[in-house]
Tab-separated table of C-alpha atoms in Angstrom:
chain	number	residue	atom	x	y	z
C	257	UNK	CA	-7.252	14.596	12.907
C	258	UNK	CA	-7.736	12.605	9.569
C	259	UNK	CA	-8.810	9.068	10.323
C	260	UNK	CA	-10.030	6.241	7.839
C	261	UNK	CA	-12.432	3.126	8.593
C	262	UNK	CA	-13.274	0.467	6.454
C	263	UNK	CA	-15.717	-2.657	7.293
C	264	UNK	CA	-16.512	-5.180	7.480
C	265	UNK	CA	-12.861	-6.309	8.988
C	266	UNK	CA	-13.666	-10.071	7.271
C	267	UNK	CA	-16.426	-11.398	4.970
C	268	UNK	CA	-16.943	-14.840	3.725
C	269	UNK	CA	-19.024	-14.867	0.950
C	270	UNK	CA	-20.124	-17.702	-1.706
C	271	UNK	CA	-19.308	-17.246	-5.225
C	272	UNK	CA	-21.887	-15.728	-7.036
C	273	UNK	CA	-23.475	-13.272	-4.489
C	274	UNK	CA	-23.023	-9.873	-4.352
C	275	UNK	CA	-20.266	-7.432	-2.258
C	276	UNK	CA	-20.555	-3.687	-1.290
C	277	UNK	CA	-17.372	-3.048	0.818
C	278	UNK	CA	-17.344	0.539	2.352
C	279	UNK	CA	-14.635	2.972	3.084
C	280	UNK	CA	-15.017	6.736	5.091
C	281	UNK	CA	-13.181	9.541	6.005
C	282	UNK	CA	-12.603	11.581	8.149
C	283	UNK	CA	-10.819	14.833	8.967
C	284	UNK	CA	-10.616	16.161	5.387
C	285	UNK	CA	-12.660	17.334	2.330
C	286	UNK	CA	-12.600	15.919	-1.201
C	287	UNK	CA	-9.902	13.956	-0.740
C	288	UNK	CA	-8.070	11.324	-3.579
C	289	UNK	CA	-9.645	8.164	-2.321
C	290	UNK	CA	-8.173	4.619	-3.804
C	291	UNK	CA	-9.149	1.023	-3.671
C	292	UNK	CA	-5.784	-1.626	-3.644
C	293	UNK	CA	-5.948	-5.559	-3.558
C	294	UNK	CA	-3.171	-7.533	-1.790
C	295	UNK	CA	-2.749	-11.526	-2.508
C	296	UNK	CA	-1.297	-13.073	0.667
C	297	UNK	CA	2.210	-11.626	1.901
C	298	UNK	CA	2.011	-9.441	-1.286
C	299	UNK	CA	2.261	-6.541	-3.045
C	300	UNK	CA	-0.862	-4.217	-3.513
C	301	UNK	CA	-2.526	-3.970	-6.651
C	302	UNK	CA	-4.632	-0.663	-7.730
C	303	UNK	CA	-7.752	-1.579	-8.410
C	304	UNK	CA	-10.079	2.259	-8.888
C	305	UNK	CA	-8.995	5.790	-7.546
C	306	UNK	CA	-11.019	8.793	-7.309
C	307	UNK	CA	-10.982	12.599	-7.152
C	308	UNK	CA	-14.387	13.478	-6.565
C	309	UNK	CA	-17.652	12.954	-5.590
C	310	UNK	CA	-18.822	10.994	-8.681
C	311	UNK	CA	-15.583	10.612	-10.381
C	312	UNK	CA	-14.089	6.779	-10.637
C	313	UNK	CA	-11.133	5.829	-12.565
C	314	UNK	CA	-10.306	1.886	-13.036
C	315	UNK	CA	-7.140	0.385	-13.651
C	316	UNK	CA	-7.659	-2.954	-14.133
C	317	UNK	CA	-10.476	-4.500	-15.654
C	318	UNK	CA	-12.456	-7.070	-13.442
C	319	UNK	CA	-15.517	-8.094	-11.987
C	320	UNK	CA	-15.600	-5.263	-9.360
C	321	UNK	CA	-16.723	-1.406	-9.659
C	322	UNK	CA	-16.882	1.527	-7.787
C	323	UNK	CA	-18.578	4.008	-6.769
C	324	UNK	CA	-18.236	7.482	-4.606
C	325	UNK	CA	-21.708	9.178	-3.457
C	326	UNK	CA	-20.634	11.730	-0.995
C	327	UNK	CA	-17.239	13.459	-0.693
C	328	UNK	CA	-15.796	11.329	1.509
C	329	UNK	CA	-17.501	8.167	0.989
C	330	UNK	CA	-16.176	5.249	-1.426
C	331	UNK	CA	-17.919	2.032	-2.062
C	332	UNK	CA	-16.195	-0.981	-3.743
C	333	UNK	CA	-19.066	-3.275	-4.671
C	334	UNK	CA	-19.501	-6.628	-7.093
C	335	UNK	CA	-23.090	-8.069	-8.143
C	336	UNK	CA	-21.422	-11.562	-8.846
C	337	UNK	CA	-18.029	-12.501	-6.438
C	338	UNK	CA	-15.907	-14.643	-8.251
C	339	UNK	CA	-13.113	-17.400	-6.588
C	340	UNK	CA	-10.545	-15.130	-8.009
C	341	UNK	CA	-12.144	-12.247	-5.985
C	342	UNK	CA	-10.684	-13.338	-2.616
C	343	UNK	CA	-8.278	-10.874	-1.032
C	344	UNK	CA	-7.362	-8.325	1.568
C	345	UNK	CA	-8.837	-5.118	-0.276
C	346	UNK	CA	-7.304	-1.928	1.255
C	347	UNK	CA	-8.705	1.659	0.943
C	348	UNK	CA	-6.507	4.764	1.079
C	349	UNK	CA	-6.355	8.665	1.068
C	350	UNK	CA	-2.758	10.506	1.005
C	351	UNK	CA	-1.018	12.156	3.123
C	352	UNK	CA	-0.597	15.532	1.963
C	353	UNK	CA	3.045	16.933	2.329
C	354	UNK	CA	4.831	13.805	2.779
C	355	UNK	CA	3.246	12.179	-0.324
C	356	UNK	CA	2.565	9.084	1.492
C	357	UNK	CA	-0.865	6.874	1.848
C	358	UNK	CA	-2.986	6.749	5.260
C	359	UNK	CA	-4.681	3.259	4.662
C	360	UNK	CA	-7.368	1.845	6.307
C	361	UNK	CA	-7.532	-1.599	8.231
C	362	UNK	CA	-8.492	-3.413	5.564
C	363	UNK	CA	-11.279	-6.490	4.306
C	364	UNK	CA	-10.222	-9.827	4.408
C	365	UNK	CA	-12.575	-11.088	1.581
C	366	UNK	CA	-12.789	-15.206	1.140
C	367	UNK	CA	-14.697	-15.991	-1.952
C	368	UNK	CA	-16.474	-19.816	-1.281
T	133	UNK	CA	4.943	-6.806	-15.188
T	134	UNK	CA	5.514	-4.823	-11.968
T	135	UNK	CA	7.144	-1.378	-11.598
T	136	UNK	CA	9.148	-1.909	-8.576
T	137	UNK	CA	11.167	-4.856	-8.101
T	138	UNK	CA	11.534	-6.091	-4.434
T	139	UNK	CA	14.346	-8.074	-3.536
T	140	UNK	CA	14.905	-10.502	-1.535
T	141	UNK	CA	11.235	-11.637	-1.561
T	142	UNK	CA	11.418	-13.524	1.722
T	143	UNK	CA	14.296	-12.269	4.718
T	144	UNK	CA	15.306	-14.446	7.779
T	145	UNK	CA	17.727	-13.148	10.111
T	146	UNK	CA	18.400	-13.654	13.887
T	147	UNK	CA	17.521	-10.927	16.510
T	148	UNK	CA	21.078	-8.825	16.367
T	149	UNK	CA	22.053	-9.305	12.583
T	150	UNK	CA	21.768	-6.537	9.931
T	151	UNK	CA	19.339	-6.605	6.681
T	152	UNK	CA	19.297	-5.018	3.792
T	153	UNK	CA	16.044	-4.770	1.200
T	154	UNK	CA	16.575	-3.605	-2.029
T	155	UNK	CA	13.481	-1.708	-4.788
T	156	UNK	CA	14.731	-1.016	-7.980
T	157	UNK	CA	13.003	0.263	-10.997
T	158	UNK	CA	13.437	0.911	-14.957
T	159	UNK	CA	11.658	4.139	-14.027
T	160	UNK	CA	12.477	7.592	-12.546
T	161	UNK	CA	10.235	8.456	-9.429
T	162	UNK	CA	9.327	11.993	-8.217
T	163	UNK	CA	9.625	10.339	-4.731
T	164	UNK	CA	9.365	7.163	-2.840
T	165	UNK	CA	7.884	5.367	0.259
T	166	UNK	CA	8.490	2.609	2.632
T	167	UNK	CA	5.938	1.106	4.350
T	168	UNK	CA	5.904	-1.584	6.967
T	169	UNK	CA	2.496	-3.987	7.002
T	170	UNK	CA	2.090	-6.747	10.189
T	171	UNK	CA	-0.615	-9.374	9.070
T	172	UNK	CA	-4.258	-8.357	8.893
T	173	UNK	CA	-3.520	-4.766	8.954
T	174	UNK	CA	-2.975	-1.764	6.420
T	175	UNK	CA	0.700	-0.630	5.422
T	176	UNK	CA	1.891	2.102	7.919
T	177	UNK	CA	4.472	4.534	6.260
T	178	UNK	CA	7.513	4.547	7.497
T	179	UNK	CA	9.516	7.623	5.405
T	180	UNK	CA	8.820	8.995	2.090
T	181	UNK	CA	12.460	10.016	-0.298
T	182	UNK	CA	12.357	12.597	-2.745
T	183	UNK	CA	15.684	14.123	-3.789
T	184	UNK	CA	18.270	11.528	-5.445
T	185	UNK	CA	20.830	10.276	-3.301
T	186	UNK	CA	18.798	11.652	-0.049
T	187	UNK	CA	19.234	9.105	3.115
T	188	UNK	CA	17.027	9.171	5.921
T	189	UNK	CA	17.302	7.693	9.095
T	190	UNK	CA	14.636	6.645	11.407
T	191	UNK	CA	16.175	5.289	14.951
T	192	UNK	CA	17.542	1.798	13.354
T	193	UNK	CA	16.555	1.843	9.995
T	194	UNK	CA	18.680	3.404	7.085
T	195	UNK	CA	16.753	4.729	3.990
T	196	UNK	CA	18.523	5.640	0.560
T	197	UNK	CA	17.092	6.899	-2.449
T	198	UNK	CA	19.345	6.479	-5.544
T	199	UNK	CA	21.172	9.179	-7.234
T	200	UNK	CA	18.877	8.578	-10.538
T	201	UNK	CA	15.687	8.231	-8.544
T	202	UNK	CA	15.228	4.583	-9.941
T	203	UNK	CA	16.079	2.885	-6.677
T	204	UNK	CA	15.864	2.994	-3.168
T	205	UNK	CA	17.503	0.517	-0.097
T	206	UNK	CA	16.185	-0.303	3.331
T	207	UNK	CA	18.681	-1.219	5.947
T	208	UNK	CA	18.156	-2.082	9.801
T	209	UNK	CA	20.640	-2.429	12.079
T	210	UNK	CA	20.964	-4.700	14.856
T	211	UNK	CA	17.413	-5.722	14.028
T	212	UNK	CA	14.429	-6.834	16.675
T	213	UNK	CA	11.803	-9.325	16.579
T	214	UNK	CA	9.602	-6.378	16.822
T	215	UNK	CA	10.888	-5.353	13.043
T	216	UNK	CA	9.198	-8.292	11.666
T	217	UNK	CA	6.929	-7.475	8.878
T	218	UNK	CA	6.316	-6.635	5.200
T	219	UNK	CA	8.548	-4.030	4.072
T	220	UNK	CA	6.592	-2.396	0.378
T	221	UNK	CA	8.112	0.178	-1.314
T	222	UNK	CA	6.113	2.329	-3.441
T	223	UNK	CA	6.853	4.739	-5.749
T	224	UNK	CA	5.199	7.997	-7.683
T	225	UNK	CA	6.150	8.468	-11.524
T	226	UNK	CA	6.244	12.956	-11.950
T	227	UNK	CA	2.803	14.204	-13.335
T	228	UNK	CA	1.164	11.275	-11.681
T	229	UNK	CA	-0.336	11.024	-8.144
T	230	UNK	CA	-0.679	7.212	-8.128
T	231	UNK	CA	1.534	5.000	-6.411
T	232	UNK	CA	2.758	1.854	-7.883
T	233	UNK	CA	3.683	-0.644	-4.988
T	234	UNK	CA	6.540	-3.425	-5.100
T	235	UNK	CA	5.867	-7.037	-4.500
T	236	UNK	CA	7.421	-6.839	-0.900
T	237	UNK	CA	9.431	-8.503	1.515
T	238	UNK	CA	9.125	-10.171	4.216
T	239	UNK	CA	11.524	-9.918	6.974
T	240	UNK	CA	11.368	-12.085	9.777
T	241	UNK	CA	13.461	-11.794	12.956
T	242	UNK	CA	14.239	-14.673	15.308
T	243	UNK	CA	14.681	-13.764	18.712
């Protein structure tokens, strides 16, 4: 079965230092991998996707970047967290047939 | 300026009453998703639409997709404290496999 861990499950983190926030997969090969923000009680934002090892696509330009070094492996890292950084930053594959997104449990990031 | 519009953005009811939530959009969608979220977690899905006018039914809840494929309604019946949660729609544009999410809702049922 395809399953879909993220960690850390929290982070508090001052502004300024750096963030590497993982995501893996299991259950599948070369899957669409994406990165979403959510503000509190929100809506999620799209913040990189990816169709391949090596392949990133960003859709919003910020102080974060990605990066995907195996197949089913996708990093979301920052080398300088901002205030405006804080979040709950989601990772997600799809769901094949019913064209739906399996997310993970999510980061609750607190930028200090 | 976001895709999807959500409405309402906030939903109190008491344990028994129906609710409606509402996603409209400017744009015509290929298909369309509801997903529930309870705090601290991911979104789950809860049904995916993909020909106009389709409805869907999942035990209480009552999903429509509009006839033009530019909107899409979530009702419960008789809901439960247990249906408390954020209710996001999201939506895929043809030619495109990204989905654009609304802002949500959040429903909230009083026992």
């Amino acid at each position: 079965s395809q399953t879909i861990h993220q960690w850390p499950a929290t982070l508090v983190q001052p502004v300024g230092s750096p963030l590497s926030l993982e995501c893996t997969v299991e259950g599948t090969s070369n899957p669409n991998l994406y990165w979403y923000r959510q503000a509190a009680g929100r809506g999620l934002q799209l913040l990189f996707y990816s169709v391949g090892i090596g392949q990133i696509s960003s859709e919003v330009p910020q102080n974060l970047s990605a990066s995907r070094p195996q197949d089913r492996q996708f990093i979301l890292s920052s080398k300088k967290l901002l205030l405006s950084d804080s979040g709950f930053y989601l990772c997600a594959y799809p769901q094949g047939r019913s064209r739906g997104y399996t997310f993970g449990s999510g980061t609750r990031l607190t930028v200090v | 300026t976001q895709l999807l519009e959500q409405s309402p953005q906030f939903l109190s009811i008491q344990e028994g009453e129906n609710l409606t939530v509402y996603c409209n959009s400017s744009s015509v969608f290929s298909s369309l998703q509801w997903y529930r979220q309870e705090p601290g977690e991911g979104p789950v899905l809860l049904v995916t639409v993909v020909t106009g006018g389709e409805v869907k039914k999942l035990k209480r809840l009552t999903f429509q997709f509009g006839d033009a494929r530019k909107d899409s309604s979530l009702h419960i019946t008789a809901a439960q404290p247990g249906d408390t949660g954020l209710y996001l729609c999201a939506g895929r544009i043809f030619n495109d496999y990204k989905l654009s999410f609304g802002a949500g809702t959040t429903v909230t049922v009083r026992a």
